[in-house]
Short mmCIF file of C-alpha atoms in Angstrom, two decimals:
data_model
loop_
_atom_site.label_atom_id
_atom_site.label_comp_id
_atom_site.label_asym_id
_atom_site.label_seq_id
_atom_site.Cartn_x
_atom_site.Cartn_y
_atom_site.Cartn_z
CA MET A 9 -29.93 6.46 -4.88
CA ASN A 10 -28.49 4.04 -7.18
CA ASP A 11 -24.91 2.04 -6.99
CA LYS A 12 -23.20 4.27 -9.77
CA ASP A 13 -24.89 7.56 -8.22
CA ARG A 14 -23.71 7.14 -5.35
CA TYR A 15 -20.04 6.24 -7.11
CA LEU A 16 -20.33 9.47 -9.27
CA ALA A 17 -21.48 11.64 -5.03
CA ARG A 18 -17.59 10.30 -4.50
CA LEU A 19 -16.49 11.02 -7.03
CA LYS A 20 -17.49 14.73 -7.27
CA ARG A 21 -16.31 14.43 -3.71
CA ILE A 22 -12.70 13.08 -4.08
CA GLU A 23 -12.23 15.77 -7.74
CA GLY A 24 -12.91 18.84 -4.34
CA GLN A 25 -10.74 17.43 -1.88
CA VAL A 26 -8.15 17.29 -4.48
CA ARG A 27 -8.94 20.82 -5.44
CA GLY A 28 -8.96 21.40 -1.38
CA ILE A 29 -5.09 20.51 -1.63
CA HIS A 30 -4.70 21.75 -4.62
CA ARG A 31 -5.74 25.20 -2.90
CA MET A 32 -3.38 24.65 0.26
CA VAL A 33 -0.65 23.83 -1.31
CA ASP A 34 -0.91 27.19 -3.29
CA GLU A 35 -2.02 29.15 0.60
CA GLU A 36 2.02 27.27 1.83
CA GLN A 37 -0.35 25.38 4.81
CA TYR A 38 1.34 23.54 6.61
CA CYS A 39 2.59 20.16 5.21
CA ILE A 40 1.56 18.02 8.03
CA ASP A 41 -1.54 19.12 7.40
CA ILE A 42 -1.56 18.50 3.91
CA LEU A 43 -0.58 15.86 3.77
CA THR A 44 -3.22 14.22 6.16
CA GLN A 45 -5.46 15.34 3.08
CA VAL A 46 -3.78 13.49 0.38
CA SER A 47 -4.09 10.00 2.24
CA ALA A 48 -7.69 11.07 3.07
CA VAL A 49 -8.08 11.20 -0.60
CA ASN A 50 -5.98 7.78 -1.02
CA SER A 51 -8.40 6.01 1.33
CA ALA A 52 -11.58 6.60 -0.45
CA LEU A 53 -9.96 6.40 -4.12
CA ARG A 54 -8.74 2.54 -2.76
CA ASN A 55 -12.40 2.32 -1.24
CA VAL A 56 -13.81 3.80 -4.34
CA ALA A 57 -11.46 0.84 -6.78
CA LEU A 58 -12.34 -2.03 -4.27
CA GLY A 59 -16.10 -1.13 -4.70
CA LEU A 60 -16.04 -1.38 -8.58
CA LEU A 61 -13.57 -4.43 -8.29
CA ASP A 62 -16.37 -6.20 -6.67
CA ASP A 63 -18.82 -4.91 -9.05
CA HIS A 64 -16.89 -5.93 -11.76
CA MET A 65 -16.14 -9.37 -10.13
CA ARG A 66 -19.93 -9.96 -9.71
CA HIS A 67 -21.25 -9.35 -13.10
CA CYS A 68 -18.43 -9.42 -15.71
CA VAL A 69 -16.14 -12.58 -14.59
CA ARG A 70 -19.55 -14.42 -13.32
CA ASP A 71 -21.11 -14.23 -16.77
CA ALA A 72 -17.51 -15.04 -18.33
CA ALA A 73 -17.00 -17.80 -15.92
CA GLN A 74 -20.81 -19.23 -16.93
CA SER A 75 -19.68 -19.17 -20.08
CA GLY A 76 -16.81 -20.91 -19.42
CA GLY A 77 -14.03 -21.82 -21.82
CA GLU A 78 -11.14 -19.97 -22.94
CA ALA A 79 -13.05 -15.96 -22.70
CA ALA A 80 -12.72 -17.14 -18.80
CA ASP A 81 -9.43 -17.16 -18.47
CA ALA A 82 -8.98 -14.04 -20.78
CA LYS A 83 -11.22 -12.44 -17.57
CA PHE A 84 -9.46 -13.92 -14.94
CA GLN A 85 -6.14 -12.92 -16.45
CA GLU A 86 -8.08 -9.22 -16.68
CA VAL A 87 -9.00 -8.96 -13.15
CA THR A 88 -6.04 -10.47 -11.04
CA ASP A 89 -3.67 -8.02 -13.77
CA ALA A 90 -6.00 -4.90 -12.35
CA ILE A 91 -5.43 -6.59 -9.04
CA ALA A 92 -2.02 -6.35 -8.88
CA ARG A 93 -1.29 -3.66 -10.72
CA PHE A 94 -3.58 -1.65 -8.16
CA ALA A 95 -1.79 -3.43 -4.98
CA ARG A 96 1.73 -1.83 -6.33
CA SER A 97 0.03 1.71 -7.41
CA MET B 8 8.81 26.74 -12.96
CA ASN B 9 9.91 26.00 -9.13
CA ASP B 10 8.29 23.45 -6.55
CA LYS B 11 5.59 24.75 -5.69
CA ASP B 12 4.58 25.75 -8.96
CA ARG B 13 5.49 21.90 -10.25
CA TYR B 14 3.39 20.51 -7.27
CA LEU B 15 0.18 22.69 -8.32
CA ALA B 16 0.57 21.93 -12.00
CA ARG B 17 0.97 17.71 -10.83
CA LEU B 18 -2.84 18.77 -8.94
CA LYS B 19 -4.30 20.41 -11.68
CA ARG B 20 -2.95 16.95 -13.87
CA ILE B 21 -4.85 14.72 -10.93
CA GLU B 22 -7.79 16.98 -10.52
CA GLY B 23 -8.45 16.45 -14.22
CA GLN B 24 -7.71 12.38 -14.01
CA VAL B 25 -10.52 11.90 -11.31
CA ARG B 26 -12.84 14.65 -13.60
CA GLY B 27 -12.16 11.45 -16.46
CA ILE B 28 -12.90 9.19 -14.01
CA HIS B 29 -16.44 10.80 -13.27
CA ARG B 30 -16.83 10.51 -16.69
CA MET B 31 -16.21 7.08 -17.47
CA VAL B 32 -18.37 5.44 -14.78
CA ASP B 33 -21.24 8.23 -16.09
CA GLU B 34 -20.55 6.77 -19.81
CA GLU B 35 -20.31 3.28 -18.07
CA GLN B 36 -17.05 1.96 -19.52
CA TYR B 37 -15.22 -0.64 -19.04
CA CYS B 38 -14.36 -1.83 -15.20
CA ILE B 39 -11.51 -2.85 -15.84
CA ASP B 40 -10.82 1.29 -17.73
CA ILE B 41 -11.71 3.02 -14.85
CA LEU B 42 -9.37 0.85 -12.36
CA THR B 43 -6.55 1.12 -14.20
CA GLN B 44 -7.17 5.28 -13.98
CA VAL B 45 -7.68 4.84 -10.49
CA SER B 46 -4.52 3.44 -9.93
CA ALA B 47 -2.72 5.66 -12.01
CA VAL B 48 -4.42 8.51 -9.77
CA ASN B 49 -3.25 6.53 -6.84
CA SER B 50 0.34 6.66 -8.02
CA ALA B 51 0.65 10.05 -9.23
CA LEU B 52 -1.23 11.24 -5.32
CA ARG B 53 1.80 9.34 -3.79
CA ASN B 54 4.01 10.90 -5.64
CA VAL B 55 2.96 13.78 -3.85
CA ALA B 56 2.96 13.09 -0.78
CA LEU B 57 6.40 11.76 -0.58
CA GLY B 58 7.80 15.38 -2.67
CA LEU B 59 5.89 17.34 0.44
CA LEU B 60 7.78 14.49 2.68
CA ASP B 61 10.82 14.86 1.35
CA ASP B 62 10.00 18.85 1.36
CA HIS B 63 9.32 19.27 4.90
CA MET B 64 11.94 16.93 6.75
CA ARG B 65 14.46 18.84 4.65
CA HIS B 66 12.87 22.49 6.33
CA CYS B 67 10.56 22.26 8.98
CA VAL B 68 12.07 18.63 10.49
CA ARG B 69 15.48 20.13 9.90
CA ASP B 70 15.05 23.41 12.00
CA ALA B 71 13.20 21.77 14.34
CA ALA B 72 16.61 19.45 14.96
CA GLN B 73 18.39 22.17 15.01
CA SER B 74 16.57 24.17 17.19
CA GLY B 75 16.72 20.98 19.13
CA GLY B 76 14.68 20.16 22.66
CA GLU B 77 10.59 19.15 23.15
CA ALA B 78 9.91 21.36 20.23
CA ALA B 79 12.19 18.65 18.04
CA ASP B 80 10.79 16.01 19.78
CA ALA B 81 7.31 17.05 19.15
CA LYS B 82 8.32 17.55 14.89
CA PHE B 83 9.45 13.62 15.22
CA GLN B 84 6.64 12.42 16.36
CA GLU B 85 3.99 14.61 13.62
CA VAL B 86 6.41 13.62 10.84
CA THR B 87 6.23 10.14 11.83
CA ASP B 88 2.39 9.74 12.68
CA ALA B 89 1.51 10.84 9.31
CA ILE B 90 4.04 8.47 7.62
CA ALA B 91 2.05 6.35 9.15
CA ARG B 92 -1.00 7.53 8.18
CA PHE B 93 -0.17 7.45 4.81
CA ALA B 94 1.60 3.68 5.27
CA ARG B 95 -2.07 3.10 6.18
CA SER B 96 -3.89 4.95 3.66
CA MET C 12 12.36 -5.47 27.68
CA ASN C 13 13.97 -2.29 26.01
CA ASP C 14 13.18 -1.48 22.54
CA LYS C 15 16.03 -3.83 20.90
CA ASP C 16 14.20 -6.31 22.36
CA ARG C 17 10.77 -5.70 21.77
CA TYR C 18 11.95 -5.65 17.59
CA LEU C 19 13.63 -9.29 18.06
CA ALA C 20 10.45 -10.43 19.88
CA ARG C 21 7.99 -9.19 17.16
CA LEU C 22 10.45 -10.07 14.32
CA LYS C 23 10.76 -13.83 16.12
CA ARG C 24 7.02 -13.48 15.45
CA ILE C 25 6.71 -12.88 12.06
CA GLU C 26 9.40 -15.75 10.98
CA GLY C 27 7.23 -17.52 12.88
CA GLN C 28 3.43 -16.50 11.14
CA VAL C 29 5.34 -16.82 7.72
CA ARG C 30 6.21 -20.70 8.82
CA GLY C 31 2.86 -20.90 9.40
CA ILE C 32 1.69 -19.76 5.95
CA HIS C 33 3.99 -22.26 4.47
CA ARG C 34 2.45 -25.18 6.14
CA MET C 35 -0.39 -23.70 5.55
CA VAL C 36 -0.13 -23.88 1.53
CA ASP C 37 1.75 -28.06 2.35
CA GLU C 38 -1.76 -28.88 4.14
CA GLU C 39 -3.11 -27.25 0.95
CA GLN C 40 -5.40 -24.77 3.42
CA TYR C 41 -8.26 -22.94 2.20
CA CYS C 42 -6.73 -20.06 -0.07
CA ILE C 43 -8.81 -17.13 1.58
CA ASP C 44 -7.64 -17.85 5.17
CA ILE C 45 -3.66 -18.02 3.98
CA LEU C 46 -4.05 -14.95 2.24
CA THR C 47 -5.99 -13.72 5.77
CA GLN C 48 -2.41 -14.60 7.29
CA VAL C 49 -0.12 -13.00 4.57
CA SER C 50 -2.40 -9.36 4.93
CA ALA C 51 -1.83 -10.26 9.11
CA VAL C 52 1.89 -10.78 8.13
CA ASN C 53 2.48 -7.57 5.91
CA SER C 54 0.54 -5.51 8.75
CA ALA C 55 2.97 -6.50 11.64
CA LEU C 56 6.31 -5.89 8.52
CA ARG C 57 3.98 -1.83 8.02
CA ASN C 58 4.13 -1.80 12.02
CA VAL C 59 8.50 -3.02 12.30
CA ALA C 60 8.73 -0.74 9.73
CA LEU C 61 7.10 2.78 10.77
CA GLY C 62 8.72 1.35 15.02
CA LEU C 63 12.38 1.05 12.50
CA LEU C 64 12.12 4.85 10.50
CA ASP C 65 10.82 6.56 13.74
CA ASP C 66 14.20 5.47 15.66
CA HIS C 67 16.44 6.82 12.32
CA MET C 68 14.92 9.71 12.38
CA ARG C 69 15.20 10.41 16.43
CA HIS C 70 18.52 9.32 16.49
CA CYS C 71 20.55 9.79 13.29
CA VAL C 72 17.82 12.07 11.23
CA ARG C 73 18.68 14.45 14.27
CA ASP C 74 22.58 14.55 14.94
CA ALA C 75 22.93 14.63 10.72
CA ALA C 76 20.21 17.49 11.24
CA GLN C 77 22.73 19.16 13.97
CA SER C 78 25.90 19.47 12.67
CA GLY C 79 24.11 20.30 10.18
CA GLY C 80 26.55 20.62 6.47
CA GLU C 81 25.96 17.89 3.44
CA ALA C 82 26.49 15.16 5.82
CA ALA C 83 22.71 16.30 6.92
CA ASP C 84 21.77 16.57 2.98
CA ALA C 85 22.60 13.10 2.71
CA LYS C 86 21.12 11.92 5.53
CA PHE C 87 17.64 13.20 4.17
CA GLN C 88 17.90 12.10 1.11
CA GLU C 89 18.25 8.40 2.47
CA VAL C 90 15.50 8.46 5.06
CA THR C 91 13.17 9.72 2.42
CA ASP C 92 14.62 7.29 -0.56
CA ALA C 93 13.44 4.25 1.98
CA ILE C 94 10.15 5.93 2.92
CA ALA C 95 9.90 5.78 -1.03
CA ARG C 96 11.20 2.15 -1.62
CA PHE C 97 9.21 1.64 1.78
CA ALA C 98 5.34 3.21 0.25
CA ARG C 99 5.99 1.34 -3.71
CA SER C 100 6.99 -2.07 -1.33
CA MET D 6 8.96 -28.37 -10.64
CA ASN D 7 4.55 -27.49 -9.61
CA ASP D 8 2.94 -24.41 -8.22
CA LYS D 9 2.46 -25.40 -4.72
CA ASP D 10 6.59 -25.97 -4.94
CA ARG D 11 7.30 -22.81 -6.05
CA TYR D 12 5.32 -21.09 -3.39
CA LEU D 13 6.67 -23.59 -0.98
CA ALA D 14 10.81 -22.46 -1.96
CA ARG D 15 9.36 -18.82 -2.39
CA LEU D 16 7.89 -18.78 1.70
CA LYS D 17 10.80 -20.16 2.57
CA ARG D 18 13.11 -17.95 0.99
CA ILE D 19 10.86 -15.19 2.68
CA GLU D 20 11.44 -17.29 6.10
CA GLY D 21 15.15 -16.70 5.96
CA GLN D 22 14.63 -13.25 5.08
CA VAL D 23 12.81 -12.70 8.37
CA ARG D 24 15.56 -14.84 9.68
CA GLY D 25 17.81 -12.12 7.99
CA ILE D 26 16.36 -8.75 8.91
CA HIS D 27 15.91 -10.93 13.00
CA ARG D 28 19.43 -11.02 12.50
CA MET D 29 20.35 -7.36 11.61
CA VAL D 30 18.83 -6.11 14.40
CA ASP D 31 20.44 -8.50 17.07
CA GLU D 32 23.56 -7.02 15.40
CA GLU D 33 22.73 -3.27 15.22
CA GLN D 34 23.37 -3.19 11.74
CA TYR D 35 22.35 0.57 9.75
CA CYS D 36 18.35 1.31 9.72
CA ILE D 37 18.03 2.52 6.69
CA ASP D 38 19.73 -1.03 6.07
CA ILE D 39 16.88 -2.77 7.46
CA LEU D 40 14.39 -0.68 6.22
CA THR D 41 14.83 -1.78 2.54
CA GLN D 42 15.43 -5.58 4.24
CA VAL D 43 11.64 -5.08 5.28
CA SER D 44 10.77 -3.68 1.72
CA ALA D 45 11.95 -6.33 -0.29
CA VAL D 46 9.77 -9.11 2.55
CA ASN D 47 7.17 -7.02 1.88
CA SER D 48 7.42 -6.96 -2.27
CA ALA D 49 7.83 -10.82 -2.18
CA LEU D 50 4.44 -11.50 -0.21
CA ARG D 51 2.90 -9.12 -2.27
CA ASN D 52 3.89 -11.69 -5.04
CA VAL D 53 2.81 -14.83 -3.34
CA ALA D 54 -1.03 -13.50 -2.11
CA LEU D 55 -1.00 -11.70 -5.96
CA GLY D 56 -0.72 -15.93 -7.20
CA LEU D 57 -2.76 -17.45 -4.65
CA LEU D 58 -5.26 -14.98 -5.32
CA ASP D 59 -4.91 -16.01 -8.91
CA ASP D 60 -5.26 -19.81 -8.34
CA HIS D 61 -8.52 -19.24 -5.94
CA MET D 62 -10.25 -17.32 -8.34
CA ARG D 63 -9.23 -19.51 -11.06
CA HIS D 64 -10.15 -22.36 -9.28
CA CYS D 65 -12.91 -22.08 -6.09
CA VAL D 66 -14.82 -18.69 -7.67
CA ARG D 67 -14.93 -20.05 -11.06
CA ASP D 68 -16.90 -23.63 -10.26
CA ALA D 69 -18.45 -21.77 -7.54
CA ALA D 70 -19.75 -18.98 -10.40
CA GLN D 71 -20.41 -22.44 -12.70
CA SER D 72 -22.71 -24.39 -9.63
CA GLY D 73 -24.36 -19.95 -9.43
CA GLY D 74 -26.40 -19.55 -6.61
CA GLU D 75 -25.56 -18.27 -3.17
CA ALA D 76 -22.86 -19.93 -3.21
CA ALA D 77 -21.31 -18.06 -6.10
CA ASP D 78 -22.85 -14.76 -4.26
CA ALA D 79 -20.81 -16.35 -0.72
CA LYS D 80 -17.62 -17.03 -2.18
CA PHE D 81 -17.42 -13.06 -4.61
CA GLN D 82 -18.15 -11.85 -0.60
CA GLU D 83 -15.38 -13.75 0.16
CA VAL D 84 -12.60 -12.84 -2.73
CA THR D 85 -13.45 -9.28 -2.01
CA ASP D 86 -13.36 -9.04 1.40
CA ALA D 87 -9.56 -11.21 1.25
CA ILE D 88 -8.44 -8.57 -0.88
CA ALA D 89 -9.62 -5.36 1.25
CA ARG D 90 -8.12 -6.51 3.93
CA PHE D 91 -4.99 -7.78 1.20
CA ALA D 92 -4.77 -3.50 -0.09
CA ARG D 93 -5.47 -2.21 4.16
CA SER D 94 -2.65 -4.41 4.97
#
């Protein structure tokens, strides 16, 4: 199973977890249990994001850094903007 | 549209967003665009969680506080544990 | 050592950690080591915030819930607003 | 005022804010007001961290990427580990 398949599998699982939260709300299950599930989805999504970020830096950012110049500056700006958006989300 | 329907509609939308991220990964779209979507889902989920927490406090916690005693202590413990889990997720 | 003294001791320690980060930046220490210290302060502050929130709910919110009426509504609104601000910080 | 002086000034201000929180706890000020200050310090620290991370990537990571090889791999690993620690803090 390669990296891409692993991400796809994790996202399928997250989609199922969100569907599970929908069902819990629909069945009016206990609030605290629903919140626990929301926290679990948040953690799972954050781990996906950290993995994607790692891949992005090892490939795109690295290639840009090696070619140098303004393209590299733009890539570094882009990735720190993405980290800032993520850290505030 | 009552509160429950509003939560269900938001969760349906979040489920669709997660499916969209799955498709973006599958089509190998640009990493930064995928990260932006993950941040959007995180924000949407956090808002659902804050809404659920608010409802929970106005109803369950309030009722427990009014009846008093050990049941109230347990409710307060439970809600602060849920907030701690959420804040660390 | 009561709760208040414990908070004061933790805040003194956090103040010292921030001063340590200032010194690290001044001495141009390695970026990653500085970031590790910033993450440690963030965690410590979050734990102080969660503790204060817990105390607040067990005392102020509980008293307000028991007296009931509009004052209780206002307290619940206030605490969920504070949690929302904290979760986004 | 260069970047380093700017960081030092921001950290001095954060140190003052933490001292302010200590005073608020000591004077038993209202919990919600204390929490608001803690959220402000968290935001200020996060912005310092994002700035340091940005500098680190534009200098250390970039240089390592240009020299290439295992040193570059190690730098990328180090920075994504730091982001993960920060995102969980």
